[in-house]
Amino acid sequence: MLNRLCGLVLAALTTTAVAQGQTHWVGTWATSPMGVTEGWSMKVFSGTTVREIVHISAGGAQVRVRFTNEFSPDPLTLRDAHVAVSAGGGAVKDGTDHPVTFGGATSVRIAPGAAIYSDPVAMEAAPLSDLAISFYVPAQTMRAETFHGFADQDGWIAQGNVSGAATLPSPTKLTSWYFISGVDVPATEGSKAIVMLGDSITDGALSTANANRRWPDVLAGRLNQERGMEHVSVLNEGIGGNRVLNEGFGPSAISRFDRDVLAQNGAKYLVVLEGINDIGRLQRLSGPEDEITAETMEFGLKQIVDAAHLHGLKVYGATLTPYGGAGYSTDKGEQIREAVNQWIRTSGTFDGVIDFDQITRDPQNPNRFNPLYDSGDHLHPNDAGYKAMGEGIDLKLFR
């Protein structure tokens, strides 16, 4: 319910801005926040500067940043935020640093369960560039943190308020995104966003860190090079370990749909690649809710499609990639995967199909990854596999 309310509030804020004739925004980068759960440890943010790197898709002459405190019972205070062009390794490029304000103030208090946008920042943000978002976290009560676990991108923390420094002194590496969930740019003619709703395969697990080789990144690069599609942005709402029907890592796809899809500014298309973790849970059931069938999977996916259609989005179904030989593969699960894929291809539920199963499978052993595309765990693609996925998408789907 908290995620739904937050999503609706963000959507309402956007609607109000448009109604008042203000700038129309479109998302250029996004990530799906979650709370720290079992298997994750709390970081100590007390009198520290956080610097996080994000890879945007579409460019613009302004940016605004979405900060989040959605999974904490305590208010979150942030101060002296900055945005700049990343120079790599935690440094920022000379002459690109800009202060970020909140209603003209240099600090902001984010209520428990809330997310907020910064004021617009005038800066040249080139397409496919890396931005560094820095902010100071003063000492405060913090019983829970809002973050995105698998960033596949290094971030940094340093002691003291040094958010405006070009190079952080004695920084410590972060491998998750904390307290941020999106970046917007002003919309221009042709601007629209594609939301990717998925799990670790969309999140880019086991791709090369700091290289932006996730399949949504590959697609964003292709769109940027395609005449007339330069302003189509890609928003990655994948969460490693996520499920369609039940909570796994992060809220289920169904429960986070409003926040991660409908509340994304400029969203016109949705690509759904999710369900392999629902199937994989059959190997280690922890409760009756984990017992699924192809029919329950299809029902859950159809709920997402119907809700997206109700709000005018086109929805493309992506077939589930092979998982034979993975740690949680079972014969029963494979039967469900094949049945769900057949339903995605033939049911007519979706506005189109992206057949990632066909793209990535071994022709000689179709329940397994093509060895050229296998990361080694038989569940996630390697860089070549992610590249094949991103290059296998028909760009005409987004015209």
Tab-separated table of C-alpha atoms in Angstrom, residues 62-323:
chain	number	residue	atom	x	y	z
A	62	GLN	CA	18.085	20.556	-17.375
A	63	VAL	CA	17.839	17.682	-14.921
A	64	ARG	CA	15.936	17.011	-11.746
A	65	VAL	CA	16.638	14.196	-9.309
A	66	ARG	CA	14.156	12.024	-7.434
A	67	PHE	CA	15.244	11.252	-3.865
A	68	THR	CA	13.519	8.540	-1.858
A	69	ASN	CA	12.858	7.563	1.744
A	70	GLU	CA	10.125	5.054	0.921
A	71	PHE	CA	11.210	2.210	3.187
A	72	SER	CA	12.129	4.038	6.375
A	73	PRO	CA	9.956	4.727	9.426
A	74	ASP	CA	12.043	7.835	10.109
A	75	PRO	CA	12.320	11.131	8.222
A	76	LEU	CA	15.460	11.541	6.122
A	77	THR	CA	17.380	14.815	6.012
A	78	LEU	CA	19.773	15.491	3.127
A	79	ARG	CA	21.902	18.589	2.626
A	80	ASP	CA	24.075	20.265	0.017
A	81	ALA	CA	23.225	18.044	-2.940
A	82	HIS	CA	25.137	18.424	-6.202
A	83	VAL	CA	24.917	16.981	-9.696
A	84	ALA	CA	27.809	16.890	-12.148
A	85	VAL	CA	29.202	14.930	-15.052
A	86	SER	CA	31.193	11.975	-13.768
A	87	ALA	CA	34.894	11.782	-14.547
A	88	GLY	CA	35.085	8.191	-13.325
A	89	GLY	CA	36.430	6.758	-10.106
A	90	GLY	CA	34.315	9.013	-7.901
A	91	ALA	CA	35.586	12.263	-9.439
A	92	VAL	CA	33.581	14.855	-11.386
A	93	LYS	CA	34.566	16.775	-14.514
A	94	ASP	CA	35.794	20.318	-14.012
A	95	GLY	CA	33.206	22.978	-14.670
A	96	THR	CA	30.210	20.630	-14.597
A	97	ASP	CA	29.267	20.689	-10.908
A	98	HIS	CA	25.921	22.285	-10.019
A	99	PRO	CA	24.199	22.664	-6.640
A	100	VAL	CA	20.800	21.020	-6.248
A	101	THR	CA	18.038	22.777	-4.327
A	102	PHE	CA	14.635	21.845	-2.959
A	103	GLY	CA	12.132	24.670	-3.195
A	104	GLY	CA	15.143	26.976	-3.222
A	105	ALA	CA	16.612	25.471	-0.039
A	106	THR	CA	19.880	23.567	0.183
A	107	SER	CA	18.462	20.925	2.520
A	108	VAL	CA	15.371	18.745	2.482
A	109	ARG	CA	13.494	16.599	4.976
A	110	ILE	CA	11.846	13.612	3.284
A	111	ALA	CA	8.964	12.141	5.252
A	112	PRO	CA	8.825	8.402	6.012
A	113	GLY	CA	7.505	6.530	2.993
A	114	ALA	CA	7.910	9.486	0.639
A	115	ALA	CA	9.866	10.377	-2.468
A	116	ILE	CA	10.488	13.930	-3.702
A	117	TYR	CA	11.884	15.732	-6.739
A	118	SER	CA	14.605	18.351	-6.576
A	119	ASP	CA	14.285	21.711	-8.259
A	120	PRO	CA	15.345	21.750	-11.926
A	121	VAL	CA	19.089	22.170	-12.436
A	122	ALA	CA	20.297	23.932	-15.591
A	123	MET	CA	23.140	21.853	-17.032
A	124	GLU	CA	24.034	20.081	-20.241
A	125	ALA	CA	23.349	16.402	-19.705
A	126	ALA	CA	24.426	14.549	-22.831
A	127	PRO	CA	22.630	11.375	-23.919
A	128	LEU	CA	24.224	8.174	-22.591
A	129	SER	CA	26.410	10.121	-20.170
A	130	ASP	CA	27.247	9.323	-16.547
A	131	LEU	CA	26.080	11.811	-13.938
A	132	ALA	CA	27.443	12.028	-10.406
A	133	ILE	CA	24.818	12.802	-7.748
A	134	SER	CA	26.336	13.850	-4.427
A	135	PHE	CA	24.715	14.788	-1.117
A	136	TYR	CA	25.523	15.072	2.562
A	137	VAL	CA	23.751	12.870	5.116
A	138	PRO	CA	23.956	14.477	8.576
A	139	ALA	CA	23.760	12.444	11.776
A	140	GLN	CA	20.156	11.365	12.382
A	141	THR	CA	18.001	8.442	13.456
A	142	MET	CA	17.961	5.895	10.648
A	143	ARG	CA	16.361	2.573	11.569
A	144	ALA	CA	15.985	1.490	7.948
A	145	GLU	CA	17.391	2.529	4.594
A	146	THR	CA	15.920	2.823	1.129
A	147	PHE	CA	18.247	1.525	-1.538
A	148	HIS	CA	18.609	-0.498	-4.729
A	149	GLY	CA	20.733	-3.508	-3.939
A	150	PHE	CA	22.530	-4.437	-7.168
A	151	ALA	CA	23.725	-1.262	-8.865
A	152	ASP	CA	26.445	-2.849	-11.030
A	153	GLN	CA	27.933	0.607	-10.669
A	154	ASP	CA	30.373	1.849	-8.062
A	155	GLY	CA	29.365	4.697	-5.791
A	156	TRP	CA	31.306	6.331	-2.976
A	157	ILE	CA	31.006	7.633	0.567
A	158	ALA	CA	33.403	9.959	2.366
A	159	GLN	CA	33.483	11.434	5.829
A	160	GLY	CA	32.290	14.994	6.320
A	161	ASN	CA	30.395	17.398	4.100
A	162	VAL	CA	32.441	17.300	0.890
A	163	SER	CA	29.632	16.951	-1.648
A	164	GLY	CA	30.992	19.812	-3.762
A	165	ALA	CA	34.526	18.395	-3.974
A	166	ALA	CA	35.782	17.396	-7.418
A	167	THR	CA	37.491	14.372	-5.871
A	168	LEU	CA	36.327	12.820	-2.610
A	169	PRO	CA	38.958	12.406	0.132
A	170	SER	CA	39.616	8.776	1.139
A	171	PRO	CA	36.328	7.441	-0.245
A	172	THR	CA	34.845	4.019	0.491
A	173	LYS	CA	33.160	2.120	-2.320
A	174	LEU	CA	29.410	1.458	-2.525
A	175	THR	CA	27.850	-1.182	-4.768
A	176	SER	CA	24.217	-0.136	-4.248
A	177	TRP	CA	22.253	3.042	-4.965
A	178	TYR	CA	21.000	4.749	-1.802
A	179	PHE	CA	18.232	7.341	-1.461
A	180	ILE	CA	17.859	8.054	-5.204
A	181	SER	CA	15.392	6.528	-7.657
A	182	GLY	CA	15.248	8.664	-10.785
A	183	VAL	CA	16.496	11.464	-13.000
A	184	ASP	CA	14.254	13.443	-15.365
A	185	VAL	CA	15.020	15.787	-18.260
A	186	PRO	CA	12.655	18.220	-19.998
A	187	ALA	CA	10.579	16.546	-22.671
A	188	THR	CA	10.946	17.651	-26.281
A	189	GLU	CA	9.098	16.617	-29.417
A	190	GLY	CA	9.302	12.841	-29.642
A	191	SER	CA	10.167	12.333	-25.977
A	192	LYS	CA	8.761	9.182	-24.409
A	193	ALA	CA	9.989	6.555	-22.008
A	194	ILE	CA	10.137	2.771	-22.097
A	195	VAL	CA	9.866	1.141	-18.673
A	196	MET	CA	11.564	-2.226	-18.194
A	197	LEU	CA	9.879	-4.182	-15.389
A	198	GLY	CA	11.923	-7.187	-14.376
A	199	ASP	CA	14.286	-9.056	-12.102
A	200	SER	CA	18.065	-9.528	-12.023
A	201	ILE	CA	18.259	-10.221	-15.759
A	202	THR	CA	16.876	-6.737	-16.400
A	203	ASP	CA	18.932	-5.338	-13.512
A	204	GLY	CA	22.054	-6.575	-15.320
A	205	ALA	CA	23.348	-9.124	-12.804
A	206	LEU	CA	26.823	-10.465	-13.656
A	207	SER	CA	27.365	-7.939	-16.425
A	208	THR	CA	30.638	-6.027	-16.232
A	209	ALA	CA	30.374	-3.424	-13.464
A	210	ASN	CA	30.686	0.256	-14.399
A	211	ALA	CA	30.369	-0.588	-18.105
A	212	ASN	CA	26.601	-0.206	-18.650
A	213	ARG	CA	26.211	-3.487	-20.501
A	214	ARG	CA	22.748	-4.416	-19.259
A	215	TRP	CA	20.333	-5.216	-22.078
A	216	PRO	CA	18.314	-2.011	-21.419
A	217	ASP	CA	21.580	-0.052	-21.805
A	218	VAL	CA	22.233	-1.744	-25.147
A	219	LEU	CA	18.734	-0.808	-26.285
A	220	ALA	CA	19.206	2.795	-25.123
A	221	GLY	CA	22.393	3.036	-27.171
A	222	ARG	CA	20.599	1.780	-30.277
A	223	LEU	CA	17.718	4.205	-29.827
A	224	ASN	CA	20.138	7.109	-29.490
A	225	GLN	CA	21.674	6.218	-32.861
A	226	GLU	CA	18.332	5.754	-34.638
A	227	ARG	CA	17.074	8.834	-36.456
A	228	GLY	CA	13.817	10.065	-34.975
A	229	MET	CA	14.219	7.991	-31.804
A	230	GLU	CA	16.939	9.968	-30.056
A	231	HIS	CA	14.497	11.201	-27.429
A	232	VAL	CA	13.141	7.779	-26.477
A	233	SER	CA	14.502	7.013	-23.014
A	234	VAL	CA	14.885	3.712	-21.187
A	235	LEU	CA	14.021	3.273	-17.498
A	236	ASN	CA	15.375	0.144	-15.823
A	237	GLU	CA	13.007	-1.037	-13.085
A	238	GLY	CA	14.604	-4.443	-12.583
A	239	ILE	CA	15.275	-5.804	-9.088
A	240	GLY	CA	17.534	-8.802	-8.567
A	241	GLY	CA	15.588	-11.626	-6.908
A	242	ASN	CA	12.229	-10.006	-7.634
A	243	ARG	CA	9.033	-11.945	-8.303
A	244	VAL	CA	5.739	-11.258	-10.042
A	245	LEU	CA	3.302	-12.660	-7.506
A	246	ASN	CA	5.000	-12.478	-4.113
A	247	GLU	CA	7.598	-10.398	-2.371
A	248	GLY	CA	11.164	-11.589	-2.881
A	249	PHE	CA	13.910	-9.005	-2.964
A	250	GLY	CA	11.838	-5.866	-3.064
A	251	PRO	CA	8.083	-5.568	-3.482
A	252	SER	CA	6.504	-7.896	-6.038
A	253	ALA	CA	6.070	-6.660	-9.593
A	254	ILE	CA	2.327	-6.390	-9.065
A	255	SER	CA	2.637	-4.339	-5.876
A	256	ARG	CA	5.269	-1.937	-7.260
A	257	PHE	CA	3.573	-1.434	-10.622
A	258	ASP	CA	2.005	1.950	-9.807
A	259	ARG	CA	5.256	3.388	-8.481
A	260	ASP	CA	7.679	1.886	-10.983
A	261	VAL	CA	5.561	2.149	-14.122
A	262	LEU	CA	2.625	4.553	-13.888
A	263	ALA	CA	4.503	7.201	-11.882
A	264	GLN	CA	7.408	7.336	-14.347
A	265	ASN	CA	7.213	10.578	-16.273
A	266	GLY	CA	6.666	10.200	-20.002
A	267	ALA	CA	6.121	6.437	-19.857
A	268	LYS	CA	4.467	5.204	-23.060
A	269	TYR	CA	5.748	1.641	-23.292
A	270	LEU	CA	6.269	-1.223	-20.862
A	271	VAL	CA	8.442	-4.295	-21.378
A	272	VAL	CA	7.794	-7.098	-18.878
A	273	LEU	CA	10.496	-9.734	-18.314
A	274	GLU	CA	9.724	-11.352	-15.003
A	275	GLY	CA	8.733	-14.683	-13.514
A	276	ILE	CA	11.835	-16.857	-13.412
A	277	ASN	CA	12.223	-16.300	-9.653
A	278	ASP	CA	8.592	-17.271	-9.047
A	279	ILE	CA	9.362	-20.494	-10.915
A	280	GLY	CA	12.711	-20.996	-9.207
A	281	ARG	CA	11.129	-20.764	-5.766
A	282	LEU	CA	9.478	-24.138	-6.453
A	283	GLN	CA	12.848	-25.694	-5.646
A	284	ARG	CA	12.795	-24.297	-2.105
A	285	LEU	CA	9.232	-23.634	-1.025
A	286	SER	CA	8.936	-21.568	2.150
A	287	GLY	CA	5.140	-21.348	2.268
A	288	PRO	CA	1.982	-22.225	0.332
A	289	GLU	CA	2.131	-18.909	-1.517
A	290	ASP	CA	5.315	-20.092	-3.259
A	291	GLU	CA	3.489	-22.968	-4.960
A	292	ILE	CA	2.671	-21.613	-8.416
A	293	THR	CA	1.377	-22.910	-11.742
A	294	ALA	CA	1.576	-21.594	-15.276
A	295	GLU	CA	-1.984	-20.358	-14.857
A	296	THR	CA	-1.218	-18.320	-11.728
A	297	MET	CA	1.844	-16.837	-13.432
A	298	GLU	CA	-0.212	-15.888	-16.465
A	299	PHE	CA	-2.904	-14.392	-14.248
A	300	GLY	CA	-0.338	-12.212	-12.472
A	301	LEU	CA	1.234	-11.016	-15.711
A	302	LYS	CA	-2.191	-10.249	-17.155
A	303	GLN	CA	-2.977	-8.043	-14.149
A	304	ILE	CA	0.048	-5.929	-15.062
A	305	VAL	CA	-0.871	-5.791	-18.752
A	306	ASP	CA	-4.483	-4.834	-18.075
A	307	ALA	CA	-3.476	-2.056	-15.667
A	308	ALA	CA	-0.956	-0.665	-18.158
A	309	HIS	CA	-3.502	-0.733	-20.973
A	310	LEU	CA	-5.985	1.084	-18.772
A	311	HIS	CA	-3.486	3.949	-18.571
A	312	GLY	CA	-2.686	3.990	-22.281
A	313	LEU	CA	0.658	2.170	-22.295
A	314	LYS	CA	1.648	-0.365	-24.920
A	315	VAL	CA	2.940	-3.538	-23.298
A	316	TYR	CA	5.459	-5.963	-24.752
A	317	GLY	CA	5.893	-9.376	-23.223
A	318	ALA	CA	9.404	-10.797	-23.069
A	319	THR	CA	9.730	-14.568	-22.936
A	320	LEU	CA	11.579	-16.027	-19.958
A	321	THR	CA	15.177	-16.932	-20.707
A	322	PRO	CA	16.473	-20.502	-20.175
A	323	TYR	CA	17.468	-21.650	-16.719
